Short mmCIF file of C-alpha atoms in Angstrom, two decimals:
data_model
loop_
_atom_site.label_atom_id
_atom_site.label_comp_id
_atom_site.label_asym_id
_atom_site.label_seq_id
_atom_site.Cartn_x
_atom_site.Cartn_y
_atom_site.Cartn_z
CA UNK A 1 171.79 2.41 -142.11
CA UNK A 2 170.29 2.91 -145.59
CA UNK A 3 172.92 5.22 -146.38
CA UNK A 4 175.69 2.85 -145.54
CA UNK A 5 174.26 0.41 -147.56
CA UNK A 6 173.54 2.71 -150.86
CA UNK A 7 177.39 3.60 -150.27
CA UNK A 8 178.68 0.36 -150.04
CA UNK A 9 176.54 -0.86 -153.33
CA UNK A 10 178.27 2.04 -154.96
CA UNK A 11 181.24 1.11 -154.47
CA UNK A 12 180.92 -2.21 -155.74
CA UNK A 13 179.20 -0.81 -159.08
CA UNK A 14 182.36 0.32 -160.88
CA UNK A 15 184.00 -3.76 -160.21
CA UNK A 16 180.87 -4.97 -160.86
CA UNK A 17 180.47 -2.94 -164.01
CA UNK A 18 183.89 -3.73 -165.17
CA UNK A 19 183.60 -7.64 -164.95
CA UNK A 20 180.30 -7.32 -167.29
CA UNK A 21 181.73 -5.06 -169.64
CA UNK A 22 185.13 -8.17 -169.36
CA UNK A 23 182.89 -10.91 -169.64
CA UNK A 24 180.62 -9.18 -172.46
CA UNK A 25 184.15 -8.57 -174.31
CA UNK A 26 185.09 -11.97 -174.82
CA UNK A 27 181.25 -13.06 -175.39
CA UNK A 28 181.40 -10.56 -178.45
CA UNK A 29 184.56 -12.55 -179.57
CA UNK A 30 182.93 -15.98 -179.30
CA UNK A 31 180.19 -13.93 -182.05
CA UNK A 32 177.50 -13.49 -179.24
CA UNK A 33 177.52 -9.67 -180.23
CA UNK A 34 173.62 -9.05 -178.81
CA UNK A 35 174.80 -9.10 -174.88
CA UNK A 36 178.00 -6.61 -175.11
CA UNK A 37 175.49 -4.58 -177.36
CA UNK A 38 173.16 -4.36 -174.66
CA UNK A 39 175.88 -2.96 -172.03
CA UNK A 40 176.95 -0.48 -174.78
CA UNK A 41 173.60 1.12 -175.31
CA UNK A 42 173.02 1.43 -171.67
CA UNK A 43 176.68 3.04 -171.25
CA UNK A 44 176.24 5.13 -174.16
CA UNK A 45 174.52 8.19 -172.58
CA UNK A 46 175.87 7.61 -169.43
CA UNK A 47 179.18 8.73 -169.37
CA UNK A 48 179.45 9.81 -165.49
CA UNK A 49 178.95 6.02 -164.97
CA UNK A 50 182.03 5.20 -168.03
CA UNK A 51 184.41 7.65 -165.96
CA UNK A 52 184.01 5.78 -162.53
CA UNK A 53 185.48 2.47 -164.66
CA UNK A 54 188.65 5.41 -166.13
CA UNK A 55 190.98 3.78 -162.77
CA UNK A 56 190.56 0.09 -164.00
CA UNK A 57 192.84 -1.07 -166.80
CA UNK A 58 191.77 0.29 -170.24
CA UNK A 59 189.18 2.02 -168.64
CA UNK A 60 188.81 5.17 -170.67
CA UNK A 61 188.91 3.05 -173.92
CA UNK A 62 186.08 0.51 -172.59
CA UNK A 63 183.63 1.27 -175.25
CA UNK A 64 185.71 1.26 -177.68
CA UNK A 65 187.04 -2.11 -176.65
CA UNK A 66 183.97 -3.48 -176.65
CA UNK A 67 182.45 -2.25 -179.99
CA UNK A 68 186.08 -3.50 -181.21
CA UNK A 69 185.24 -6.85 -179.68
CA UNK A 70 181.61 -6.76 -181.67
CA UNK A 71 183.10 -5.92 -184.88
CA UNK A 72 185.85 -8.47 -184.22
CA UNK A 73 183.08 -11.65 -183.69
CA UNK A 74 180.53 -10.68 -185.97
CA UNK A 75 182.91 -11.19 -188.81
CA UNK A 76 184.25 -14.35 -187.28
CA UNK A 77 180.83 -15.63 -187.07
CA UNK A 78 179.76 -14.73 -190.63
CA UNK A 79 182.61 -16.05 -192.04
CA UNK A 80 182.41 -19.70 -189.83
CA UNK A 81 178.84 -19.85 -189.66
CA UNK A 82 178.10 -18.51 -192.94
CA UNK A 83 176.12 -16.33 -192.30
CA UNK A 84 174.56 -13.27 -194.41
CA UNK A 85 177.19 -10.66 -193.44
CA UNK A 86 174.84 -7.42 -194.32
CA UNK A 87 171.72 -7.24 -194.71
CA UNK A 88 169.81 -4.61 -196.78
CA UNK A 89 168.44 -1.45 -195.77
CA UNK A 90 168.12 2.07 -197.54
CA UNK A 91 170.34 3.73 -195.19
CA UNK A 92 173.60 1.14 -195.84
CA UNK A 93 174.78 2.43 -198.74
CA UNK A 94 174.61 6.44 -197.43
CA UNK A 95 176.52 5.26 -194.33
CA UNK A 96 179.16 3.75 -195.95
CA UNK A 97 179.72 6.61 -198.59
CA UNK A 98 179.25 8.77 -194.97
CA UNK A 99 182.41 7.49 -193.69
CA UNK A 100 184.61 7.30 -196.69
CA UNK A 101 183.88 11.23 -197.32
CA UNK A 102 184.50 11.87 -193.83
CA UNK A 103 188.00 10.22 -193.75
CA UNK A 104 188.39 12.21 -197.50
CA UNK A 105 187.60 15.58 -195.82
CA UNK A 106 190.24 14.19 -192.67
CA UNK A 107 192.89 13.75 -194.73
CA UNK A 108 192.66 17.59 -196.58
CA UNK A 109 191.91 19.26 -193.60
CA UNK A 110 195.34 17.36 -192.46
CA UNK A 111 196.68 18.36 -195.26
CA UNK A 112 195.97 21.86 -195.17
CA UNK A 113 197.36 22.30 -191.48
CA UNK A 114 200.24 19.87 -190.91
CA UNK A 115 201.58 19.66 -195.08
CA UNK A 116 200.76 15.62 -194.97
CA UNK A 117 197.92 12.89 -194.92
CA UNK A 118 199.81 10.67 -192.48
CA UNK A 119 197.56 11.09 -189.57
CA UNK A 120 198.21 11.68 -185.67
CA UNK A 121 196.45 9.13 -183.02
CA UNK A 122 196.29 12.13 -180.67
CA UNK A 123 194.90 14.65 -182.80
CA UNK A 124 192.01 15.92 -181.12
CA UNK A 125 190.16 15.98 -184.97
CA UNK A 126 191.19 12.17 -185.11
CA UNK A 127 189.55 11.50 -181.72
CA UNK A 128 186.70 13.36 -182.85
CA UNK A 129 186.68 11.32 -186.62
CA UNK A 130 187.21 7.89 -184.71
CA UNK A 131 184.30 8.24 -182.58
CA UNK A 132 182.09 9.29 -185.36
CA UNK A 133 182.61 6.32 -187.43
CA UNK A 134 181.46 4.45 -184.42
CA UNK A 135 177.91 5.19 -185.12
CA UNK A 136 177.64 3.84 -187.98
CA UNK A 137 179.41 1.17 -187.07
CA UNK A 138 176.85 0.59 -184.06
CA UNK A 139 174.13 0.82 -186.96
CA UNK A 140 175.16 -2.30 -188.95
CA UNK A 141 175.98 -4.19 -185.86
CA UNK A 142 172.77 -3.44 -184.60
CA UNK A 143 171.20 -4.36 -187.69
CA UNK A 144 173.08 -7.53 -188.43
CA UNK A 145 172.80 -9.07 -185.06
CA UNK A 146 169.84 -8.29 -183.41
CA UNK A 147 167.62 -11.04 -185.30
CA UNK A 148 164.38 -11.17 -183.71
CA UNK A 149 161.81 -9.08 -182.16
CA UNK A 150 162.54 -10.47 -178.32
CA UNK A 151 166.11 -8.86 -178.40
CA UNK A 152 164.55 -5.73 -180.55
CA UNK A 153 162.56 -4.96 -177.16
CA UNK A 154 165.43 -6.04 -175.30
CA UNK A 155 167.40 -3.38 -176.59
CA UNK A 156 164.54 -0.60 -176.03
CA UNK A 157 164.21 -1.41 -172.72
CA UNK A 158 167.41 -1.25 -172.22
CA UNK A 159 167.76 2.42 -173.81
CA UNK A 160 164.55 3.78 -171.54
CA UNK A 161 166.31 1.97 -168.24
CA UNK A 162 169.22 4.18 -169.18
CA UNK A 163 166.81 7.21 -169.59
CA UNK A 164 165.53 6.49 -166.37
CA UNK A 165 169.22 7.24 -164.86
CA UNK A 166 169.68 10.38 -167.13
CA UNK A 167 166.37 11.78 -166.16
CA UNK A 168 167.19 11.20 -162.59
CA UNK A 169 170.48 12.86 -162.29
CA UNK A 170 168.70 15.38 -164.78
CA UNK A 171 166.05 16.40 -162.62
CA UNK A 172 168.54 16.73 -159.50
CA UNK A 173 170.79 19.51 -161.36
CA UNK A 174 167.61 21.22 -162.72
CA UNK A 175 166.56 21.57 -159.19
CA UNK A 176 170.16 22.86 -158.09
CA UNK A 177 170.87 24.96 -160.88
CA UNK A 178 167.41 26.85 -161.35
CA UNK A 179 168.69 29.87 -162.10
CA UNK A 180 169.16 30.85 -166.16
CA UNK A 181 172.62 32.16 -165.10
CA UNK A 182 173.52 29.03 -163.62
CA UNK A 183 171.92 26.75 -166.21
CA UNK A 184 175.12 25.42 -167.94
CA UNK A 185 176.09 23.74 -164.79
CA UNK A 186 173.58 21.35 -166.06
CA UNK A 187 175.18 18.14 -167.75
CA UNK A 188 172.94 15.70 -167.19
CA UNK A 189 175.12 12.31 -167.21
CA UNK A 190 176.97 13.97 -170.15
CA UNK A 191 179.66 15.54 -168.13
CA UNK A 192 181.17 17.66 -170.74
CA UNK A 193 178.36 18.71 -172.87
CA UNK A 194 175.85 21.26 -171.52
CA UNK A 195 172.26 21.96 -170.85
CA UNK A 196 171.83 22.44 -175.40
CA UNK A 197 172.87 18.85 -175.91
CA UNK A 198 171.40 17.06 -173.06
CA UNK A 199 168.00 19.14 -174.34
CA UNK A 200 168.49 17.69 -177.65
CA UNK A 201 168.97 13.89 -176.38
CA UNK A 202 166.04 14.05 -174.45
CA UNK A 203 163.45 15.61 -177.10
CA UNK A 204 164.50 13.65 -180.25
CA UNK A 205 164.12 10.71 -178.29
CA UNK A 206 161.35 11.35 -176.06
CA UNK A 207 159.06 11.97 -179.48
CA UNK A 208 160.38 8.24 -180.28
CA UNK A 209 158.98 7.26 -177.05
CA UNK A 210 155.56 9.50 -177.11
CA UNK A 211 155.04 7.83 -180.39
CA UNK A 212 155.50 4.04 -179.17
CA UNK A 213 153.32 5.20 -176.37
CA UNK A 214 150.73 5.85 -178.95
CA UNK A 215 151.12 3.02 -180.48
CA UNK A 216 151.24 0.19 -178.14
CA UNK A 217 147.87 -1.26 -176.32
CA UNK A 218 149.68 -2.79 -173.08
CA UNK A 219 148.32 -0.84 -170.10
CA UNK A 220 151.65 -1.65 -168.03
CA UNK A 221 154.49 -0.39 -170.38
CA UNK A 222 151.99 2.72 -171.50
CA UNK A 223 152.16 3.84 -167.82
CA UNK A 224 155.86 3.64 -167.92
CA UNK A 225 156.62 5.11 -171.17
CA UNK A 226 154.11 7.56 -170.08
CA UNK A 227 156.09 8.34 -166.74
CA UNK A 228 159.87 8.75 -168.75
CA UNK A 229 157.81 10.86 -171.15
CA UNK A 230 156.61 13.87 -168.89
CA UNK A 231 160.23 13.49 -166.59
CA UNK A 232 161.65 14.34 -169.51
CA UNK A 233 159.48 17.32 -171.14
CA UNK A 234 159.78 18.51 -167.41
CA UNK A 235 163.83 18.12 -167.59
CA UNK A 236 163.28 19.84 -171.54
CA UNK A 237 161.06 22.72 -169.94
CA UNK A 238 163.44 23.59 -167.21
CA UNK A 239 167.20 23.11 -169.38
CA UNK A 240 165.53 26.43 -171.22
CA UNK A 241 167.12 25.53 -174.03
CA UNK A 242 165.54 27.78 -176.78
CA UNK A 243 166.25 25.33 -180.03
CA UNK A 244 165.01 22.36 -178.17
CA UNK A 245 161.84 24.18 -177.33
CA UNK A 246 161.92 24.60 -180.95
CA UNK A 247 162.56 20.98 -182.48
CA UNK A 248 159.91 19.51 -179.83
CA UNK A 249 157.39 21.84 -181.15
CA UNK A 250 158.11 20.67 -184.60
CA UNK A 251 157.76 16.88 -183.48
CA UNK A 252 154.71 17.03 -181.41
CA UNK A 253 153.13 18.81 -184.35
CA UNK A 254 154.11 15.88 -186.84
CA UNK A 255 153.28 12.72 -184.70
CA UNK A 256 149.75 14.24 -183.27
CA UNK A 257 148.95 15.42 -187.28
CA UNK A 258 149.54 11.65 -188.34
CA UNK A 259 148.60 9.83 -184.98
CA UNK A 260 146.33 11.79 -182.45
CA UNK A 261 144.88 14.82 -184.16
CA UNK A 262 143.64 15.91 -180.84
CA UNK A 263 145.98 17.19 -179.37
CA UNK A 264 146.91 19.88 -182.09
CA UNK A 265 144.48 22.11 -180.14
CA UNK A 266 146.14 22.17 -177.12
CA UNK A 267 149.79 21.75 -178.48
CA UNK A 268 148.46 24.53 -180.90
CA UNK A 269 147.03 26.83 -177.82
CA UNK A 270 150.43 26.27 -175.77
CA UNK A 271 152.19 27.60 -179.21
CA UNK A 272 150.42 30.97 -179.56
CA UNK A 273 149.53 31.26 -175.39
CA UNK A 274 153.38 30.49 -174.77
CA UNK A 275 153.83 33.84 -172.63
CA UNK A 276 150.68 32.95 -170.42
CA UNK A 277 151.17 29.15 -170.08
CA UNK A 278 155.40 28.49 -169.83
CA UNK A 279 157.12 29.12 -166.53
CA UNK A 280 158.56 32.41 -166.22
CA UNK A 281 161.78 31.47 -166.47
CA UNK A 282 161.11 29.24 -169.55
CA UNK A 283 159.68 32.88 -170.91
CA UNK A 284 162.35 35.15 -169.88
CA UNK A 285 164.89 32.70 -171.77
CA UNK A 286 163.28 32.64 -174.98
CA UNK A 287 162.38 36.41 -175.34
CA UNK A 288 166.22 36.74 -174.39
CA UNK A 289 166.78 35.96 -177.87
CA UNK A 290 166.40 40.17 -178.55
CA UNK A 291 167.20 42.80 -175.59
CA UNK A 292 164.21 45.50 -174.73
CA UNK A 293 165.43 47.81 -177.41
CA UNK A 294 164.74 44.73 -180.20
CA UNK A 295 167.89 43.90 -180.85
CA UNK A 296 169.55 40.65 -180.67
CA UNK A 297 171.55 39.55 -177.20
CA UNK A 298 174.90 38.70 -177.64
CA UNK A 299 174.82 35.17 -177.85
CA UNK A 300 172.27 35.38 -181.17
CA UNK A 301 174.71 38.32 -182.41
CA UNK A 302 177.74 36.22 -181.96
CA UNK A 303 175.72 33.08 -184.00
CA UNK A 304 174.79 35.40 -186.76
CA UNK A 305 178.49 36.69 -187.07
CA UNK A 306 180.28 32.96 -186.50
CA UNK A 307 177.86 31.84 -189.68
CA UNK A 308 178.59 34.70 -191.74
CA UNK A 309 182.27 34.09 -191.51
CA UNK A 310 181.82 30.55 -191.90
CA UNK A 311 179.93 31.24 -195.17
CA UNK A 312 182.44 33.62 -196.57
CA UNK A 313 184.87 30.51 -195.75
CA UNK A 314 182.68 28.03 -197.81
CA UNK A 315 182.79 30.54 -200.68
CA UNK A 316 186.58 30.07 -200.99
CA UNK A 317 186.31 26.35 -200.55
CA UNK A 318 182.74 25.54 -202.15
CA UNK A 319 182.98 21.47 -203.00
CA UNK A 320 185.01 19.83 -200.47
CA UNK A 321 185.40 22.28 -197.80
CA UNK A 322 188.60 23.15 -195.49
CA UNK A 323 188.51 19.81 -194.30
CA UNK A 324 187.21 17.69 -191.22
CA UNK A 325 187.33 19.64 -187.96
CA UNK A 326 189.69 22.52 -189.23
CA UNK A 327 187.25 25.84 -188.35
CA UNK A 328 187.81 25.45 -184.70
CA UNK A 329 191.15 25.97 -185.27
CA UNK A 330 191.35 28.96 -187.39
CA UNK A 331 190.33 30.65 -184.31
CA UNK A 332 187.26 32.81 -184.25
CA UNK A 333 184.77 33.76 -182.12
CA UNK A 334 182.77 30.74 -180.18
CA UNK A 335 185.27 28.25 -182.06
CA UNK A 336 182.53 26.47 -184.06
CA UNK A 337 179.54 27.45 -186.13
CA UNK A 338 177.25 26.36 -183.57
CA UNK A 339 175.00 25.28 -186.42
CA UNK A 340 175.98 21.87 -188.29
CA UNK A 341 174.64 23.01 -191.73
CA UNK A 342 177.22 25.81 -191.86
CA UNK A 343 179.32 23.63 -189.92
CA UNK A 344 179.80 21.01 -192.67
CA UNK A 345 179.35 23.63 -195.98
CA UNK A 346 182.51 25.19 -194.29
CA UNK A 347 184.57 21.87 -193.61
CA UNK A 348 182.43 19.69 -196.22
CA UNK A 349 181.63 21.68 -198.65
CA UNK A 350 178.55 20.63 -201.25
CA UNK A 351 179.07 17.34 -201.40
CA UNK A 352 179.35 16.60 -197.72
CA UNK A 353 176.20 18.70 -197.03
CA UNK A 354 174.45 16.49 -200.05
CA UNK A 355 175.78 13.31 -197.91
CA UNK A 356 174.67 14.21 -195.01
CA UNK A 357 170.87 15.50 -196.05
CA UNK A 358 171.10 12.13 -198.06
CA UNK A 359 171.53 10.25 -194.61
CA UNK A 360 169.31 11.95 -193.00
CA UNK A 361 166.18 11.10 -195.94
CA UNK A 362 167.52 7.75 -195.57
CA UNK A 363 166.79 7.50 -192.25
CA UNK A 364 163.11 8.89 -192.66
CA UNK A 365 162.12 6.46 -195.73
CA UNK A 366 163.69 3.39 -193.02
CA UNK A 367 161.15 4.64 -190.73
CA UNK A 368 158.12 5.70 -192.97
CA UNK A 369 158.33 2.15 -194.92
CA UNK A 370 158.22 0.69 -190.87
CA UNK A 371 155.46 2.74 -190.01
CA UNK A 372 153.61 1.67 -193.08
CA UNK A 373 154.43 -1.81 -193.44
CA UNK A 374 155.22 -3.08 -190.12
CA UNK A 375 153.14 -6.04 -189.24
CA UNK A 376 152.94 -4.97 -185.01
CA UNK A 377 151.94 -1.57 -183.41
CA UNK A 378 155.41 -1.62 -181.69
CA UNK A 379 156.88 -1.81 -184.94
CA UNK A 380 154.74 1.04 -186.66
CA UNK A 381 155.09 3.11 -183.45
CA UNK A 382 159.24 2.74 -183.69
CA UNK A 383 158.93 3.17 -187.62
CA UNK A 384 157.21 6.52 -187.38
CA UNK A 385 159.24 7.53 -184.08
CA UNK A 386 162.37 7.73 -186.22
CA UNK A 387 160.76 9.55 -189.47
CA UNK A 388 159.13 12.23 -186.82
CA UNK A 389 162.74 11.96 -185.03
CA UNK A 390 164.34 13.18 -188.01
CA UNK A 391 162.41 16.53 -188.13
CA UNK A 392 163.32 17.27 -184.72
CA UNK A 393 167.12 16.64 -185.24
CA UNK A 394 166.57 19.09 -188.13
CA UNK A 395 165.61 21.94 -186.05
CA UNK A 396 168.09 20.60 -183.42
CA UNK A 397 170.89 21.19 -185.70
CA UNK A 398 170.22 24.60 -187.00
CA UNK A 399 171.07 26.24 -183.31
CA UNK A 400 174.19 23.83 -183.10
CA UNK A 401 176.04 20.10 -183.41
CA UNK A 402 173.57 17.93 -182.61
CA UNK A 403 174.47 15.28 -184.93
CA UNK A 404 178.70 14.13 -183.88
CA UNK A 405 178.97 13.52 -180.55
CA UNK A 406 179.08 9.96 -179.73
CA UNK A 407 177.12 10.13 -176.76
CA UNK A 408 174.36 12.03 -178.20
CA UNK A 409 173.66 10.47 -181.54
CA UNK A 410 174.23 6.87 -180.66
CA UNK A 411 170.93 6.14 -180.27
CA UNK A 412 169.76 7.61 -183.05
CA UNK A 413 172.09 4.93 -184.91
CA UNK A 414 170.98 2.21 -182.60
CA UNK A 415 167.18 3.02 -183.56
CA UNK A 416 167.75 2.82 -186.69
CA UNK A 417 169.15 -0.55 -186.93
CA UNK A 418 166.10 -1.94 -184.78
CA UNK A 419 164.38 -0.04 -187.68
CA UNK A 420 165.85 -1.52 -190.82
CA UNK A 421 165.69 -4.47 -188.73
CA UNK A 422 162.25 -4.78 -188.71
CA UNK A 423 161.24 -3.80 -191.66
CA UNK A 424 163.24 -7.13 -192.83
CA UNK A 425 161.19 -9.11 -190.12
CA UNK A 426 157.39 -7.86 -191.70
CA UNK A 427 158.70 -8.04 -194.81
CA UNK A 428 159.85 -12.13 -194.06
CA UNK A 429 156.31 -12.68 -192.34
CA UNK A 430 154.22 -11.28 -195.01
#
């Protein structure tokens, strides 16, 4: 009986689903942009759920439609209303100089492969352009329409709700795929990305969450912030995913050494006790990193060799790279760097590796001025969430591309718009 029911709920989901993301569509167009950009941060991470709406009409462009839609009312709205159309914040400026050396480095690495700039729709490297440019497109939408503090908590509800499904599905593959040689079976609700990147999501925005948690004095939402916070070290622990291991480190360390000094001991007695304290499989996957004669396993070796021939690439092509999304199709080994710093000296060159650092410090003074200025503990606990989030990305990005995919870094864009955001707000009430 409760079967039959759970079944036929799902199958209403996807029409259900579908007439919200219709109805939020055309309420984006009228200039109401806050409601469609509530269904797009739930969707955003859960792209198993965006696939079951790919049989409906425009289906596999539905984000995209609606972030279209968003774009499309907001400067209706501005212009009608009068409206400020952008407000300030230290990360506009890097964003917008983000995407215009992005489409820059398109158009060589075009160049360089096809003998013209006139670009193809179905090139995967367009695809893969397009849906960058999103996020920071989801940033200034963010920060331009969500006014107030009611829709600011609106919004991270609406992110942990979606956590709360990701953890869930999460949890069930961990417990299916337990074995380390069966461990990239687990995609979380990414579908196509693997156990690295679903790691990734979880810890960069699980120390966002630990240090809200820290923040906040209401006894109800502490208990469930606390709850998504240990499902998802648990789902972190078990994805064995050695540079998320790393990057969480890294952000425990900075939000306990500014917020709960306390719990250094322990975090620091976990660090040097690791072999003792971390499952054994958790163990066997990080001292896989060298075989029992001390040399590195294959996957390392292969790293270390993808990154040396990436740097003997940037040599050749030192300021503006090869161009945007070219390496994977010179054809080597692993067919990326598999760490975005080489990754963008090789298709960026200097300059895009100076954008991109600039971003990122833009990002962190957005949350530090929060965390210092903001007049609420939410505020102060998102503000410092970001700056510590930063730091974890960091370390996230050495071991691979944490930073393009859509579904991955959405939020990151999304939290900093509630960010900038509110540091307007305290700066307006004091």
């Amino acid at each position: 009986m409760g079967f039959g029911i759970l079944a036929t709920i799902k199958s209403f989901a996807p029409w259900v689903l579908y007439l919200a993301v219709i109805a939020a569509f055309f309420a984006g167009l009228m200039g109401k942009v806050r409601w469609p950009l509530l269904i797009v941060t739930f969707l955003l991470p859960l792209r198993n759920v965006v696939e079951r709406l790919y049989e409906f009409p425009l289906g596999n462009q539905l984000l995209d439609v609606l972030i279209g839609g968003m774009l499309i009312g907001w400067l209706i709205s501005t212009a009608t209303e009068r409206k400020k159309f952008m407000e300030r914040s230290s990360i506009n400026g890097m964003a917008i100089l983000l995407v215009l050396y992005l489409t820059f480095t398109l158009l060589i690495g075009n160049n360089s492969l096809t003998g013209s700039i006139v670009l193809d729709p179905g090139d995967p490297r367009v695809q893969d352009w397009k849906n960058f440019c999103l996020l920071p497109l989801l940033f200034f939408l963010t920060l331009n329409n969500i006014t107030d503090k009611k829709w600011v908590w609106r919004i991270f509800g609406v992110m942990c709700f979606a956590m709360v499904i990701m953890a869930y599905y999460t949890v069930n593959q961990v417990g299916m795929f337990s074995a380390l040689v069966s461990r990239d079976k687990t995609t979380g609700t990414f579908v196509f990305l693997g156990p690295n990147e679903v790691a990734a999501f979880l810890n960069q925005y699980t120390i966002i969450l630990m240090s809200v948690y820290f923040f906040i004095k209401r006894k109800p939402i502490k208990l469930i912030l606390l709850g998504l916070i240990c499902v998802n070290l648990y789902c972190v622990l078990f994805l064995y995913s050695r540079a998320a291991y790393a990057g969480l480190a890294a952000g425990m360390f900075l939000l306990f050494l500014f917020k709960n000094r306390k719990l250094l001991l322990p975090l620091i007695l976990v660090l040097l006790l690791w072999q003792v304290v971390l499952p054994e499989k958790a163990i066997e996957r990080i001292e896989g990193t060298k075989t029992e004669y001390g040399e590195l396993d294959e996957s390392s070796e292969r790293r270390l060799m993808v990154w040396q021939k990436g740097l003997e690439i940037f040599k050749e092509n030192s300021v503006v790279g090869i161009g945007f999304g070219v390496f994977r199709t010179l054809g080597y080994d692993l067919g990326d760097t598999h760490n975005i710093y080489v990754k963008i000296l090789v298709e960026q060159g200097l300059l895009g590796l100076l954008i991109f650092l600039s971003v990122i410090l833009a990002f962190m003074i957005e949350g530090f001025r929060l965390y210092q200025k903001g007049d609420d503990d939410f505020s102060k606990g998102l503000g410092l969430g970001l700056f510590v989030c930063m730091f974890v990305l960091s370390v996230n990005n050495f071991f691979g591309d944490r930073w393009s995919y859509f579904e991955l870094s959405g939020y990151l864009w999304i939290f900093a718009g509630l960010v900038a955001r509110l540091n307007i707000i305290s700066k307006e009430e004091n």
